[in-house]
Rosetta silent file (secondary structure, phi, psi, omega in degrees, C-alpha in Angstrom):
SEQUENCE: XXXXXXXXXXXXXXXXXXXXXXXXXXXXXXXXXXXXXXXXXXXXXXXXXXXXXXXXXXXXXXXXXXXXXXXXXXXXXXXXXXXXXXXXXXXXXXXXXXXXXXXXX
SCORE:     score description
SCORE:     0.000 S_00000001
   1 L     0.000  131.731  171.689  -28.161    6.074   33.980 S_00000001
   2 L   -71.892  149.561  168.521  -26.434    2.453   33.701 S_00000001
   3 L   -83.624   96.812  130.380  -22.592    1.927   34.388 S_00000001
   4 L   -11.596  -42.020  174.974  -21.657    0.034   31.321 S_00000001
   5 L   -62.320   -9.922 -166.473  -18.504   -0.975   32.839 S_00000001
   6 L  -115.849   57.969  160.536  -20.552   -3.133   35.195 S_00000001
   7 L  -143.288  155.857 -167.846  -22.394   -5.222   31.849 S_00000001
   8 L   -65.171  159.350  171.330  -21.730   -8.325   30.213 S_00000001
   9 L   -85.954  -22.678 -169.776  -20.473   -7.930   26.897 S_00000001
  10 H   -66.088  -33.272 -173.471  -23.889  -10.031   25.370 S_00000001
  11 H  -105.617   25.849  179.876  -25.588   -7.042   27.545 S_00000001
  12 H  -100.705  -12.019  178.264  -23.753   -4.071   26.517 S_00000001
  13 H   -52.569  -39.543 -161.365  -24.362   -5.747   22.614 S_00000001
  14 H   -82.703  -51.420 -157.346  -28.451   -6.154   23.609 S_00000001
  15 H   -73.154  -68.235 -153.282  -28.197   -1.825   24.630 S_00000001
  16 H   -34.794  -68.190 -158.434  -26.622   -1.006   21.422 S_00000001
  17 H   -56.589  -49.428 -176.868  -29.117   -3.204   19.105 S_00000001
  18 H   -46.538  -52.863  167.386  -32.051   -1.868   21.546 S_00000001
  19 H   -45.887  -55.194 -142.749  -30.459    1.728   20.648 S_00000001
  20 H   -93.666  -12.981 -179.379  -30.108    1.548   17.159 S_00000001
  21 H   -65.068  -34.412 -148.536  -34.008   -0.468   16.607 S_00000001
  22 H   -94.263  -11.819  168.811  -35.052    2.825   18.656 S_00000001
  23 H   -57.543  -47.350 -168.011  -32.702    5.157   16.697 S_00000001
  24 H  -109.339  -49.631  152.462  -34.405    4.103   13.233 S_00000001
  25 H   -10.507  -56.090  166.222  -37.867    3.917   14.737 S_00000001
  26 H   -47.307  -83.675  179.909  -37.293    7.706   15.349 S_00000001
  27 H   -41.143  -30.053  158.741  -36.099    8.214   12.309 S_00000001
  28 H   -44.220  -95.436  174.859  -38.735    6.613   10.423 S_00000001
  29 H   -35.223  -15.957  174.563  -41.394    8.502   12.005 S_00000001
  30 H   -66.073  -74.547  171.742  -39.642   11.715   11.769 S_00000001
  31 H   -17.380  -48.850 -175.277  -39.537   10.609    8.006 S_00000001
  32 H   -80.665  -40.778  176.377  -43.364   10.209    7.884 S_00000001
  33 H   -77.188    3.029  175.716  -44.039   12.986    9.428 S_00000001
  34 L  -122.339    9.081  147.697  -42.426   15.590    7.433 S_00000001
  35 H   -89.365  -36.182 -177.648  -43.465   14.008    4.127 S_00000001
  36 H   -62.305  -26.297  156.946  -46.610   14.073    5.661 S_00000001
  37 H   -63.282  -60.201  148.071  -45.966   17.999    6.021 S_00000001
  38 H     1.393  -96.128  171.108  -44.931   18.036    2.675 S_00000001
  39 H   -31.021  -39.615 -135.461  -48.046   16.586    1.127 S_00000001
  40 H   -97.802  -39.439  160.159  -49.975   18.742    3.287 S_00000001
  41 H   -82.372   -5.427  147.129  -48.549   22.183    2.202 S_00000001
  42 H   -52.427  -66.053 -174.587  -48.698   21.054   -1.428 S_00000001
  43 H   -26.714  -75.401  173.145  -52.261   20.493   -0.949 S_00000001
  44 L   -28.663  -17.113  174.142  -52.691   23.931    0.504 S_00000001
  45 L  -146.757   44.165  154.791  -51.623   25.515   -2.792 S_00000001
  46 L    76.532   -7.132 -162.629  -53.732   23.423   -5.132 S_00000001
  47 L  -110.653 -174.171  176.840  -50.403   20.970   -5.978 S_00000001
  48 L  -140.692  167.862 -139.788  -49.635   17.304   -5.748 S_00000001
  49 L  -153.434  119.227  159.193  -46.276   15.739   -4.587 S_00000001
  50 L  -127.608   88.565 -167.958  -45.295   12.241   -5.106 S_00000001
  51 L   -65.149  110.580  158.721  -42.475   11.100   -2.819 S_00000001
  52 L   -75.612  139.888 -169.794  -40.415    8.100   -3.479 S_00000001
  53 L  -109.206   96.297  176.054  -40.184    5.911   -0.571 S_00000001
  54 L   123.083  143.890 -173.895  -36.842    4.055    0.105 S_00000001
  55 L   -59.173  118.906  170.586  -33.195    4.527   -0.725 S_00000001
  56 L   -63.003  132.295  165.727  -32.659    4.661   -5.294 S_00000001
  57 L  -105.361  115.089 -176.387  -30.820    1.682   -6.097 S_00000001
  58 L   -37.608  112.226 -176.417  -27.985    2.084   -8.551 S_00000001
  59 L   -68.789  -16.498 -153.318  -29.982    0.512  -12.084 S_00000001
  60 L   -71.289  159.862 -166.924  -26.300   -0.353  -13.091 S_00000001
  61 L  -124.293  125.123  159.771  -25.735   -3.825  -13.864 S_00000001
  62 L  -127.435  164.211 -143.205  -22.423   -5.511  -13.731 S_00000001
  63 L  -126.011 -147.845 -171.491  -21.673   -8.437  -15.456 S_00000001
  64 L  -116.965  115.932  156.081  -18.314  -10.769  -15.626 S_00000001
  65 L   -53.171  136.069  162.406  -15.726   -9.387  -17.835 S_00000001
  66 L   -69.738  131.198  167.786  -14.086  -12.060  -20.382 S_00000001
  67 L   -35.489  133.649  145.299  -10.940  -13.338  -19.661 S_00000001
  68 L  -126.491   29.239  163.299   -7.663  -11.725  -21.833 S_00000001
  69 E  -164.448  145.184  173.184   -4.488  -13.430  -20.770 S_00000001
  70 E  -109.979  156.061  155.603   -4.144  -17.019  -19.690 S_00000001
  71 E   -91.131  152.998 -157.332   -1.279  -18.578  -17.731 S_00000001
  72 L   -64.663  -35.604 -152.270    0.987  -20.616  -19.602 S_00000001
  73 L   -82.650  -11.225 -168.354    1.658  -23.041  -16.436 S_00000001
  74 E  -160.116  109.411  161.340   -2.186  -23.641  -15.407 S_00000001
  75 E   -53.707  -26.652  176.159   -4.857  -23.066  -18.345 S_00000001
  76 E   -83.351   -7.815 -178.311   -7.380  -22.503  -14.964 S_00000001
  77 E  -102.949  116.561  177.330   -5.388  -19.125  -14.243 S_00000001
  78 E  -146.988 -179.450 -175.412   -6.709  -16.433  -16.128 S_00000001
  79 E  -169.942  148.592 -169.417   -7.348  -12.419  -15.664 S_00000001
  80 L  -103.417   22.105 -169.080   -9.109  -10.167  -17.488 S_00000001
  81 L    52.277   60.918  158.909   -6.379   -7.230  -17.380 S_00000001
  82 L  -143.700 -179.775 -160.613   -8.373   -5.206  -14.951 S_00000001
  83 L    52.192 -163.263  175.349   -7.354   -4.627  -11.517 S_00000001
  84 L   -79.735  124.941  179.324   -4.124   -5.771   -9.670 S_00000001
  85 L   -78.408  155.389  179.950   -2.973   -8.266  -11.826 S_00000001
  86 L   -67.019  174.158 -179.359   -2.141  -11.852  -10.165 S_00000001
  87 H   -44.707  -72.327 -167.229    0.316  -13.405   -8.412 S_00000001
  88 H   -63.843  -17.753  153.985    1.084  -15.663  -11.609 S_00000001
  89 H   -60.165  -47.747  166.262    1.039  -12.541  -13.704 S_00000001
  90 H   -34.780  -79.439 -169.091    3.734  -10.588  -11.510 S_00000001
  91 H   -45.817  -62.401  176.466    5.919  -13.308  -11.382 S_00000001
  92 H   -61.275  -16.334 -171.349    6.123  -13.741  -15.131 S_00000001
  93 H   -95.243  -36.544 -176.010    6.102   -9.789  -15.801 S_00000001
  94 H   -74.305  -58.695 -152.481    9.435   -9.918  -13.039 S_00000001
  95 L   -57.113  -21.836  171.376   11.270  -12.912  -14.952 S_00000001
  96 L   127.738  -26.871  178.666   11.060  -10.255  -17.861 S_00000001
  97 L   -54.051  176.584  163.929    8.117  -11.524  -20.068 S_00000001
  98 L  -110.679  138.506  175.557    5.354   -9.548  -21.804 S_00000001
  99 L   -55.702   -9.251 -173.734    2.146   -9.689  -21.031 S_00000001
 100 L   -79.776  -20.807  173.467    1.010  -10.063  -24.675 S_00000001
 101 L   -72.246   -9.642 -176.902    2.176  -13.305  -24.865 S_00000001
 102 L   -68.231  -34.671 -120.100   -0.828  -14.472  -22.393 S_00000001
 103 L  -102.403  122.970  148.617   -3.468  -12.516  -24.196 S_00000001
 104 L   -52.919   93.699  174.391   -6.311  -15.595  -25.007 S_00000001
 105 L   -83.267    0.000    0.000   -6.638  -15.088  -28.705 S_00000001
């Protein structure tokens, strides 16, 4: 077994990455082989099996919300009232304003 304490940091970096290529190698092949089981006991009772291959990717699509409050002091500061509102939003919400005056009609 290696002492770790006696490696470099570039070569205890080099074991991990060696680990984790041979970690998902495994795992792959594990993968094939019990779809490959799968398949094999469908067969065996006349059925068919069609396994998607690779991690479902979210279809959702997000897009850029439009702006709905500008600041009065910089026309380039804007926010779309989602989230934490900005810095330049606070500060005018402490002095006492409303946000509705902001709102980009």
């Amino acid at each position: 077994m290696t002492d770790f304490n006696k490696l470099s940091e570039a070569e205890l970096q080099a074991v991990i990455d060696n680990a984790e290529k041979a970690l998902k190698e495994r795992q792959s092949s594990k993968r094939k082989e019990v779809i490959a089981q799968i398949k094999e006991l469908a067969a065996s009772i006349g059925v068919t099996v069609d396994i998607q291959d690779g991690e479902k990717k979210s279809e959702r699509k997000t897009g850029k919300v439009a702006a709905r409050y500008r600041s009065p002091n910089d026309a380039s500061l804007t926010w779309s009232g989602r989230g934490l509102a900005p810095k330049w939003m606070q500060e005018l919400l402490a002095a006492g304003r409303n946000k509705a005056e902001f709102e980009i009609k």
